[in-house]
Amino acid sequence: MRNIKHRRVFSGLLILSAAVAVLILRLAWVQLIMKEQTVPGTKYTLAKMAEIQSERETVLDSGRGRLYDRKNQPLAGETIWAAAFFPQEEMAKKSVTKSVYEEAKPMHRLAEIMGVSYEQLLNKRSSLKEPLLWPSSVG
């Protein structure tokens, strides 16, 4: 009886381990092999589609409504404007299709909106190793 129970537990663990291994292999395949292939129905690669998706505005909402203290001052639910920066991949750095002017114009505007100098913004962007959420000093 005890031997059958051990076999069932071992079989269950073996099946579960195999399923996790398949998921890990699929994830590695998508992230390492398929990232440079174009997505069917579009002209973009998976890496470019992820970049496009991350450029959209994201609104985080608690869903509970606003919370106020007894003096009617908001306790939470404050709007904070921030820019999300992602490290550039080596291929994106090498294949420059935009002119310097086309690249600099939106960066100058972003620096103005965020209340920092253009040089500070470029230095921060070029030295990124991981994604950065940079809150704006201006409301």
Short mmCIF file of N, CA and C in Angstrom, two decimals:
data_model
loop_
_atom_site.label_atom_id
_atom_site.label_comp_id
_atom_site.label_asym_id
_atom_site.label_seq_id
_atom_site.Cartn_x
_atom_site.Cartn_y
_atom_site.Cartn_z
N MET A 1 0.83 -1.20 0.00
CA MET A 1 0.00 0.00 0.00
C MET A 1 0.87 1.25 0.00
N ARG A 2 1.91 1.21 0.86
CA ARG A 2 2.79 2.37 0.96
C ARG A 2 3.58 2.56 -0.33
N ASN A 3 3.98 1.49 -0.97
CA ASN A 3 4.74 1.55 -2.20
C ASN A 3 3.92 2.16 -3.33
N ILE A 4 2.63 1.86 -3.40
CA ILE A 4 1.73 2.42 -4.42
C ILE A 4 1.58 3.92 -4.21
N LYS A 5 1.47 4.34 -2.97
CA LYS A 5 1.33 5.76 -2.66
C LYS A 5 2.58 6.54 -3.09
N HIS A 6 3.75 5.97 -2.83
CA HIS A 6 5.00 6.61 -3.23
C HIS A 6 5.11 6.71 -4.75
N ARG A 7 4.66 5.67 -5.44
CA ARG A 7 4.69 5.68 -6.91
C ARG A 7 3.78 6.77 -7.47
N ARG A 8 2.60 6.93 -6.87
CA ARG A 8 1.66 7.97 -7.32
C ARG A 8 2.25 9.37 -7.11
N VAL A 9 2.84 9.59 -5.95
CA VAL A 9 3.45 10.88 -5.66
C VAL A 9 4.59 11.14 -6.64
N PHE A 10 5.43 10.15 -6.86
CA PHE A 10 6.55 10.30 -7.78
C PHE A 10 6.06 10.57 -9.21
N SER A 11 5.01 9.84 -9.63
CA SER A 11 4.46 10.05 -10.98
C SER A 11 3.88 11.46 -11.12
N GLY A 12 3.18 11.91 -10.10
CA GLY A 12 2.61 13.26 -10.14
C GLY A 12 3.70 14.33 -10.21
N LEU A 13 4.75 14.16 -9.41
CA LEU A 13 5.86 15.11 -9.45
C LEU A 13 6.58 15.08 -10.78
N LEU A 14 6.71 13.91 -11.35
CA LEU A 14 7.36 13.77 -12.65
C LEU A 14 6.56 14.48 -13.74
N ILE A 15 5.25 14.31 -13.74
CA ILE A 15 4.39 14.97 -14.73
C ILE A 15 4.42 16.49 -14.54
N LEU A 16 4.36 16.94 -13.30
CA LEU A 16 4.41 18.37 -13.02
C LEU A 16 5.75 18.97 -13.44
N SER A 17 6.84 18.27 -13.16
CA SER A 17 8.17 18.74 -13.56
C SER A 17 8.29 18.81 -15.07
N ALA A 18 7.74 17.84 -15.78
CA ALA A 18 7.79 17.84 -17.24
C ALA A 18 6.99 19.02 -17.80
N ALA A 19 5.85 19.32 -17.20
CA ALA A 19 5.03 20.44 -17.67
C ALA A 19 5.76 21.77 -17.45
N VAL A 20 6.40 21.93 -16.31
CA VAL A 20 7.16 23.16 -16.03
C VAL A 20 8.35 23.27 -17.00
N ALA A 21 9.01 22.17 -17.28
CA ALA A 21 10.14 22.18 -18.21
C ALA A 21 9.69 22.59 -19.61
N VAL A 22 8.53 22.11 -20.05
CA VAL A 22 8.00 22.49 -21.36
C VAL A 22 7.71 24.00 -21.39
N LEU A 23 7.13 24.53 -20.32
CA LEU A 23 6.84 25.97 -20.26
C LEU A 23 8.13 26.80 -20.29
N ILE A 24 9.15 26.36 -19.59
CA ILE A 24 10.44 27.07 -19.57
C ILE A 24 11.07 27.05 -20.96
N LEU A 25 11.04 25.91 -21.62
CA LEU A 25 11.59 25.82 -22.98
C LEU A 25 10.83 26.71 -23.95
N ARG A 26 9.52 26.77 -23.83
CA ARG A 26 8.72 27.63 -24.71
C ARG A 26 9.05 29.10 -24.46
N LEU A 27 9.18 29.49 -23.22
CA LEU A 27 9.54 30.86 -22.88
C LEU A 27 10.91 31.22 -23.44
N ALA A 28 11.88 30.33 -23.29
CA ALA A 28 13.21 30.56 -23.84
C ALA A 28 13.15 30.68 -25.35
N TRP A 29 12.37 29.86 -26.01
CA TRP A 29 12.22 29.90 -27.47
C TRP A 29 11.67 31.25 -27.91
N VAL A 30 10.64 31.73 -27.24
CA VAL A 30 10.02 33.01 -27.62
C VAL A 30 10.99 34.17 -27.39
N GLN A 31 11.66 34.18 -26.25
CA GLN A 31 12.51 35.31 -25.90
C GLN A 31 13.85 35.32 -26.62
N LEU A 32 14.39 34.17 -26.93
CA LEU A 32 15.71 34.13 -27.54
C LEU A 32 15.69 33.92 -29.05
N ILE A 33 14.79 33.11 -29.54
CA ILE A 33 14.78 32.76 -30.96
C ILE A 33 13.79 33.62 -31.74
N MET A 34 12.57 33.74 -31.25
CA MET A 34 11.50 34.40 -32.03
C MET A 34 11.50 35.92 -31.92
N LYS A 35 12.33 36.52 -31.06
CA LYS A 35 12.26 37.97 -30.86
C LYS A 35 12.62 38.76 -32.11
N GLU A 36 13.38 38.18 -33.02
CA GLU A 36 13.76 38.88 -34.24
C GLU A 36 12.91 38.50 -35.45
N GLN A 37 11.92 37.62 -35.26
CA GLN A 37 11.04 37.24 -36.36
C GLN A 37 9.85 38.18 -36.41
N THR A 38 9.35 38.45 -37.60
CA THR A 38 8.21 39.34 -37.72
C THR A 38 6.94 38.65 -37.26
N VAL A 39 6.07 39.44 -36.66
CA VAL A 39 4.79 38.92 -36.17
C VAL A 39 3.86 38.79 -37.38
N PRO A 40 3.18 37.66 -37.54
CA PRO A 40 2.27 37.51 -38.68
C PRO A 40 1.19 38.59 -38.69
N GLY A 41 0.98 39.18 -39.85
CA GLY A 41 -0.03 40.22 -39.99
C GLY A 41 0.50 41.62 -39.74
N THR A 42 1.77 41.74 -39.34
CA THR A 42 2.39 43.05 -39.13
C THR A 42 3.75 43.06 -39.80
N LYS A 43 4.37 44.22 -39.80
CA LYS A 43 5.72 44.33 -40.36
C LYS A 43 6.78 44.44 -39.26
N TYR A 44 6.38 44.24 -38.00
CA TYR A 44 7.28 44.43 -36.87
C TYR A 44 7.72 43.10 -36.27
N THR A 45 8.87 43.13 -35.60
CA THR A 45 9.35 41.97 -34.85
C THR A 45 8.70 41.97 -33.47
N LEU A 46 8.85 40.85 -32.74
CA LEU A 46 8.30 40.79 -31.39
C LEU A 46 8.92 41.86 -30.49
N ALA A 47 10.22 42.08 -30.64
CA ALA A 47 10.89 43.09 -29.81
C ALA A 47 10.32 44.48 -30.11
N LYS A 48 10.08 44.80 -31.39
CA LYS A 48 9.53 46.10 -31.75
C LYS A 48 8.08 46.23 -31.28
N MET A 49 7.31 45.14 -31.37
CA MET A 49 5.92 45.18 -30.89
C MET A 49 5.88 45.43 -29.38
N ALA A 50 6.81 44.85 -28.62
CA ALA A 50 6.87 45.09 -27.18
C ALA A 50 7.22 46.55 -26.90
N GLU A 51 8.11 47.11 -27.70
CA GLU A 51 8.47 48.52 -27.54
C GLU A 51 7.28 49.43 -27.84
N ILE A 52 6.56 49.14 -28.91
CA ILE A 52 5.38 49.94 -29.27
C ILE A 52 4.33 49.85 -28.18
N GLN A 53 4.12 48.66 -27.66
CA GLN A 53 3.11 48.48 -26.60
C GLN A 53 3.50 49.24 -25.34
N SER A 54 4.79 49.28 -25.02
CA SER A 54 5.22 49.96 -23.80
C SER A 54 5.20 51.48 -23.93
N GLU A 55 5.12 52.00 -25.16
CA GLU A 55 5.08 53.44 -25.36
C GLU A 55 3.70 54.03 -25.11
N ARG A 56 2.71 53.22 -25.02
CA ARG A 56 1.35 53.71 -24.79
C ARG A 56 1.18 54.20 -23.36
N GLU A 57 0.24 55.09 -23.17
CA GLU A 57 -0.04 55.62 -21.84
C GLU A 57 -0.67 54.55 -20.98
N THR A 58 -0.19 54.45 -19.75
CA THR A 58 -0.71 53.46 -18.82
C THR A 58 -1.34 54.18 -17.64
N VAL A 59 -2.57 53.84 -17.34
CA VAL A 59 -3.27 54.42 -16.21
C VAL A 59 -3.47 53.34 -15.17
N LEU A 60 -2.93 53.58 -13.99
CA LEU A 60 -3.09 52.63 -12.89
C LEU A 60 -4.17 53.18 -11.97
N ASP A 61 -5.23 52.42 -11.79
CA ASP A 61 -6.36 52.86 -10.98
C ASP A 61 -6.68 51.79 -9.95
N SER A 62 -6.92 52.23 -8.73
CA SER A 62 -7.22 51.26 -7.67
C SER A 62 -8.62 50.68 -7.82
N GLY A 63 -9.51 51.41 -8.49
CA GLY A 63 -10.87 50.92 -8.70
C GLY A 63 -11.79 51.17 -7.52
N ARG A 64 -11.27 51.77 -6.44
CA ARG A 64 -12.09 52.00 -5.25
C ARG A 64 -12.62 53.42 -5.17
N GLY A 65 -12.16 54.28 -6.04
CA GLY A 65 -12.55 55.68 -5.93
C GLY A 65 -11.55 56.43 -5.06
N ARG A 66 -11.82 57.70 -4.86
CA ARG A 66 -10.90 58.54 -4.09
C ARG A 66 -11.16 58.42 -2.59
N LEU A 67 -10.10 58.51 -1.82
CA LEU A 67 -10.19 58.48 -0.36
C LEU A 67 -9.84 59.87 0.17
N TYR A 68 -10.68 60.40 1.07
CA TYR A 68 -10.49 61.74 1.62
C TYR A 68 -10.43 61.67 3.14
N ASP A 69 -9.68 62.63 3.73
CA ASP A 69 -9.68 62.73 5.19
C ASP A 69 -10.85 63.62 5.61
N ARG A 70 -10.94 63.91 6.90
CA ARG A 70 -12.10 64.66 7.38
C ARG A 70 -12.08 66.13 6.96
N LYS A 71 -10.94 66.62 6.46
CA LYS A 71 -10.87 67.99 5.95
C LYS A 71 -11.03 68.03 4.43
N ASN A 72 -11.49 66.92 3.88
CA ASN A 72 -11.75 66.76 2.45
C ASN A 72 -10.49 66.90 1.59
N GLN A 73 -9.36 66.47 2.14
CA GLN A 73 -8.10 66.43 1.41
C GLN A 73 -7.88 65.00 0.92
N PRO A 74 -7.48 64.82 -0.33
CA PRO A 74 -7.28 63.44 -0.83
C PRO A 74 -6.14 62.73 -0.12
N LEU A 75 -6.39 61.51 0.32
CA LEU A 75 -5.37 60.67 0.94
C LEU A 75 -4.62 59.84 -0.10
N ALA A 76 -5.32 59.47 -1.12
CA ALA A 76 -4.74 58.65 -2.19
C ALA A 76 -5.41 59.02 -3.50
N GLY A 77 -4.95 58.45 -4.58
CA GLY A 77 -5.56 58.70 -5.87
C GLY A 77 -4.98 59.89 -6.59
N GLU A 78 -3.79 60.33 -6.19
CA GLU A 78 -3.14 61.48 -6.79
C GLU A 78 -2.59 61.10 -8.16
N THR A 79 -2.70 62.01 -9.12
CA THR A 79 -2.18 61.77 -10.46
C THR A 79 -0.70 62.13 -10.50
N ILE A 80 0.11 61.19 -10.95
CA ILE A 80 1.55 61.42 -11.07
C ILE A 80 1.95 61.13 -12.51
N TRP A 81 2.53 62.12 -13.15
CA TRP A 81 3.00 61.95 -14.52
C TRP A 81 4.45 61.47 -14.48
N ALA A 82 4.74 60.45 -15.26
CA ALA A 82 6.08 59.89 -15.28
C ALA A 82 6.38 59.37 -16.69
N ALA A 83 7.66 59.33 -17.01
CA ALA A 83 8.10 58.75 -18.28
C ALA A 83 8.78 57.43 -17.99
N ALA A 84 8.46 56.43 -18.78
CA ALA A 84 9.10 55.12 -18.63
C ALA A 84 10.15 54.97 -19.73
N PHE A 85 11.37 54.71 -19.32
CA PHE A 85 12.47 54.52 -20.27
C PHE A 85 12.91 53.07 -20.24
N PHE A 86 13.19 52.54 -21.41
CA PHE A 86 13.65 51.16 -21.54
C PHE A 86 15.00 51.16 -22.23
N PRO A 87 15.91 50.27 -21.82
CA PRO A 87 17.22 50.23 -22.47
C PRO A 87 17.09 49.88 -23.94
N GLN A 88 17.91 50.52 -24.75
CA GLN A 88 17.87 50.25 -26.18
C GLN A 88 18.71 49.01 -26.47
N GLU A 89 18.22 48.20 -27.39
CA GLU A 89 18.98 47.02 -27.79
C GLU A 89 20.09 47.44 -28.73
N GLU A 90 21.12 46.62 -28.83
CA GLU A 90 22.27 46.94 -29.66
C GLU A 90 21.87 47.14 -31.12
N MET A 91 20.97 46.30 -31.64
CA MET A 91 20.56 46.44 -33.04
C MET A 91 19.84 47.76 -33.26
N ALA A 92 19.05 48.19 -32.30
CA ALA A 92 18.32 49.45 -32.44
C ALA A 92 19.30 50.62 -32.43
N LYS A 93 20.40 50.52 -31.67
CA LYS A 93 21.39 51.58 -31.64
C LYS A 93 22.15 51.67 -32.96
N LYS A 94 22.42 50.51 -33.57
CA LYS A 94 23.21 50.48 -34.79
C LYS A 94 22.41 50.89 -36.01
N SER A 95 21.16 50.46 -36.11
CA SER A 95 20.36 50.74 -37.30
C SER A 95 19.60 52.04 -37.12
N VAL A 96 20.28 53.14 -37.36
CA VAL A 96 19.67 54.46 -37.20
C VAL A 96 19.03 54.84 -38.52
N THR A 97 17.71 54.93 -38.54
CA THR A 97 17.00 55.30 -39.76
C THR A 97 16.53 56.74 -39.70
N LYS A 98 16.38 57.29 -38.49
CA LYS A 98 15.94 58.67 -38.35
C LYS A 98 17.16 59.59 -38.39
N SER A 99 16.93 60.82 -38.85
CA SER A 99 18.00 61.79 -38.81
C SER A 99 18.20 62.25 -37.37
N VAL A 100 19.31 62.91 -37.12
CA VAL A 100 19.62 63.40 -35.77
C VAL A 100 18.56 64.41 -35.33
N TYR A 101 18.10 65.24 -36.26
CA TYR A 101 17.09 66.25 -35.94
C TYR A 101 15.77 65.59 -35.54
N GLU A 102 15.34 64.57 -36.30
CA GLU A 102 14.09 63.88 -36.00
C GLU A 102 14.14 63.20 -34.64
N GLU A 103 15.32 62.71 -34.26
CA GLU A 103 15.48 62.05 -32.97
C GLU A 103 15.54 63.08 -31.84
N ALA A 104 16.16 64.21 -32.07
CA ALA A 104 16.38 65.21 -31.02
C ALA A 104 15.12 66.00 -30.69
N LYS A 105 14.27 66.25 -31.66
CA LYS A 105 13.09 67.10 -31.44
C LYS A 105 12.18 66.58 -30.34
N PRO A 106 11.73 65.31 -30.38
CA PRO A 106 10.87 64.83 -29.28
C PRO A 106 11.62 64.75 -27.94
N MET A 107 12.93 64.50 -27.98
CA MET A 107 13.69 64.43 -26.74
C MET A 107 13.82 65.81 -26.09
N HIS A 108 13.97 66.86 -26.91
CA HIS A 108 13.99 68.22 -26.36
C HIS A 108 12.65 68.54 -25.71
N ARG A 109 11.57 68.15 -26.36
CA ARG A 109 10.23 68.42 -25.82
C ARG A 109 10.02 67.65 -24.52
N LEU A 110 10.44 66.39 -24.48
CA LEU A 110 10.30 65.58 -23.27
C LEU A 110 11.12 66.16 -22.12
N ALA A 111 12.34 66.62 -22.42
CA ALA A 111 13.17 67.24 -21.38
C ALA A 111 12.50 68.49 -20.83
N GLU A 112 11.89 69.26 -21.71
CA GLU A 112 11.17 70.47 -21.29
C GLU A 112 9.99 70.12 -20.39
N ILE A 113 9.23 69.11 -20.78
CA ILE A 113 8.06 68.70 -19.99
C ILE A 113 8.49 68.18 -18.62
N MET A 114 9.58 67.43 -18.58
CA MET A 114 10.02 66.82 -17.33
C MET A 114 10.80 67.78 -16.44
N GLY A 115 11.18 68.94 -16.96
CA GLY A 115 11.90 69.92 -16.17
C GLY A 115 13.36 69.59 -15.95
N VAL A 116 13.98 68.91 -16.92
CA VAL A 116 15.41 68.59 -16.84
C VAL A 116 16.07 69.07 -18.13
N SER A 117 17.40 69.09 -18.13
CA SER A 117 18.10 69.52 -19.34
C SER A 117 18.12 68.37 -20.36
N TYR A 118 18.31 68.75 -21.61
CA TYR A 118 18.37 67.77 -22.70
C TYR A 118 19.55 66.82 -22.48
N GLU A 119 20.68 67.34 -22.02
CA GLU A 119 21.86 66.53 -21.79
C GLU A 119 21.62 65.52 -20.67
N GLN A 120 20.95 65.94 -19.60
CA GLN A 120 20.63 65.01 -18.50
C GLN A 120 19.78 63.85 -19.01
N LEU A 121 18.79 64.19 -19.83
CA LEU A 121 17.89 63.17 -20.36
C LEU A 121 18.65 62.19 -21.26
N LEU A 122 19.52 62.71 -22.13
CA LEU A 122 20.29 61.83 -23.02
C LEU A 122 21.25 60.95 -22.23
N ASN A 123 21.91 61.52 -21.22
CA ASN A 123 22.84 60.73 -20.41
C ASN A 123 22.12 59.61 -19.69
N LYS A 124 20.97 59.92 -19.10
CA LYS A 124 20.20 58.91 -18.37
C LYS A 124 19.73 57.82 -19.33
N ARG A 125 19.24 58.22 -20.50
CA ARG A 125 18.70 57.25 -21.47
C ARG A 125 19.80 56.34 -22.02
N SER A 126 20.97 56.90 -22.29
CA SER A 126 22.03 56.09 -22.90
C SER A 126 22.70 55.16 -21.90
N SER A 127 22.59 55.47 -20.59
CA SER A 127 23.26 54.63 -19.59
C SER A 127 22.33 53.61 -18.95
N LEU A 128 21.14 53.43 -19.48
CA LEU A 128 20.18 52.50 -18.88
C LEU A 128 20.63 51.05 -19.04
N LYS A 129 20.51 50.32 -17.95
CA LYS A 129 20.76 48.86 -17.96
C LYS A 129 19.46 48.11 -17.69
N GLU A 130 18.48 48.80 -17.09
CA GLU A 130 17.17 48.22 -16.78
C GLU A 130 16.12 49.30 -16.94
N PRO A 131 14.85 48.96 -17.07
CA PRO A 131 13.80 49.97 -17.25
C PRO A 131 13.78 50.97 -16.08
N LEU A 132 13.43 52.21 -16.41
CA LEU A 132 13.42 53.28 -15.42
C LEU A 132 12.10 54.04 -15.51
N LEU A 133 11.47 54.29 -14.37
CA LEU A 133 10.27 55.11 -14.29
C LEU A 133 10.69 56.43 -13.67
N TRP A 134 10.67 57.51 -14.48
CA TRP A 134 11.17 58.81 -14.06
C TRP A 134 10.00 59.76 -13.88
N PRO A 135 9.64 60.10 -12.63
CA PRO A 135 8.51 61.01 -12.41
C PRO A 135 8.86 62.42 -12.85
N SER A 136 7.88 63.12 -13.39
CA SER A 136 8.06 64.49 -13.83
C SER A 136 8.07 65.42 -12.63
N SER A 137 8.98 66.41 -12.65
CA SER A 137 9.01 67.38 -11.56
C SER A 137 7.92 68.43 -11.74
N VAL A 138 7.39 68.51 -12.95
CA VAL A 138 6.31 69.44 -13.27
C VAL A 138 5.01 68.65 -13.30
N GLY A 139 3.92 69.20 -12.76
CA GLY A 139 2.64 68.50 -12.76
C GLY A 139 2.08 68.41 -14.10
#
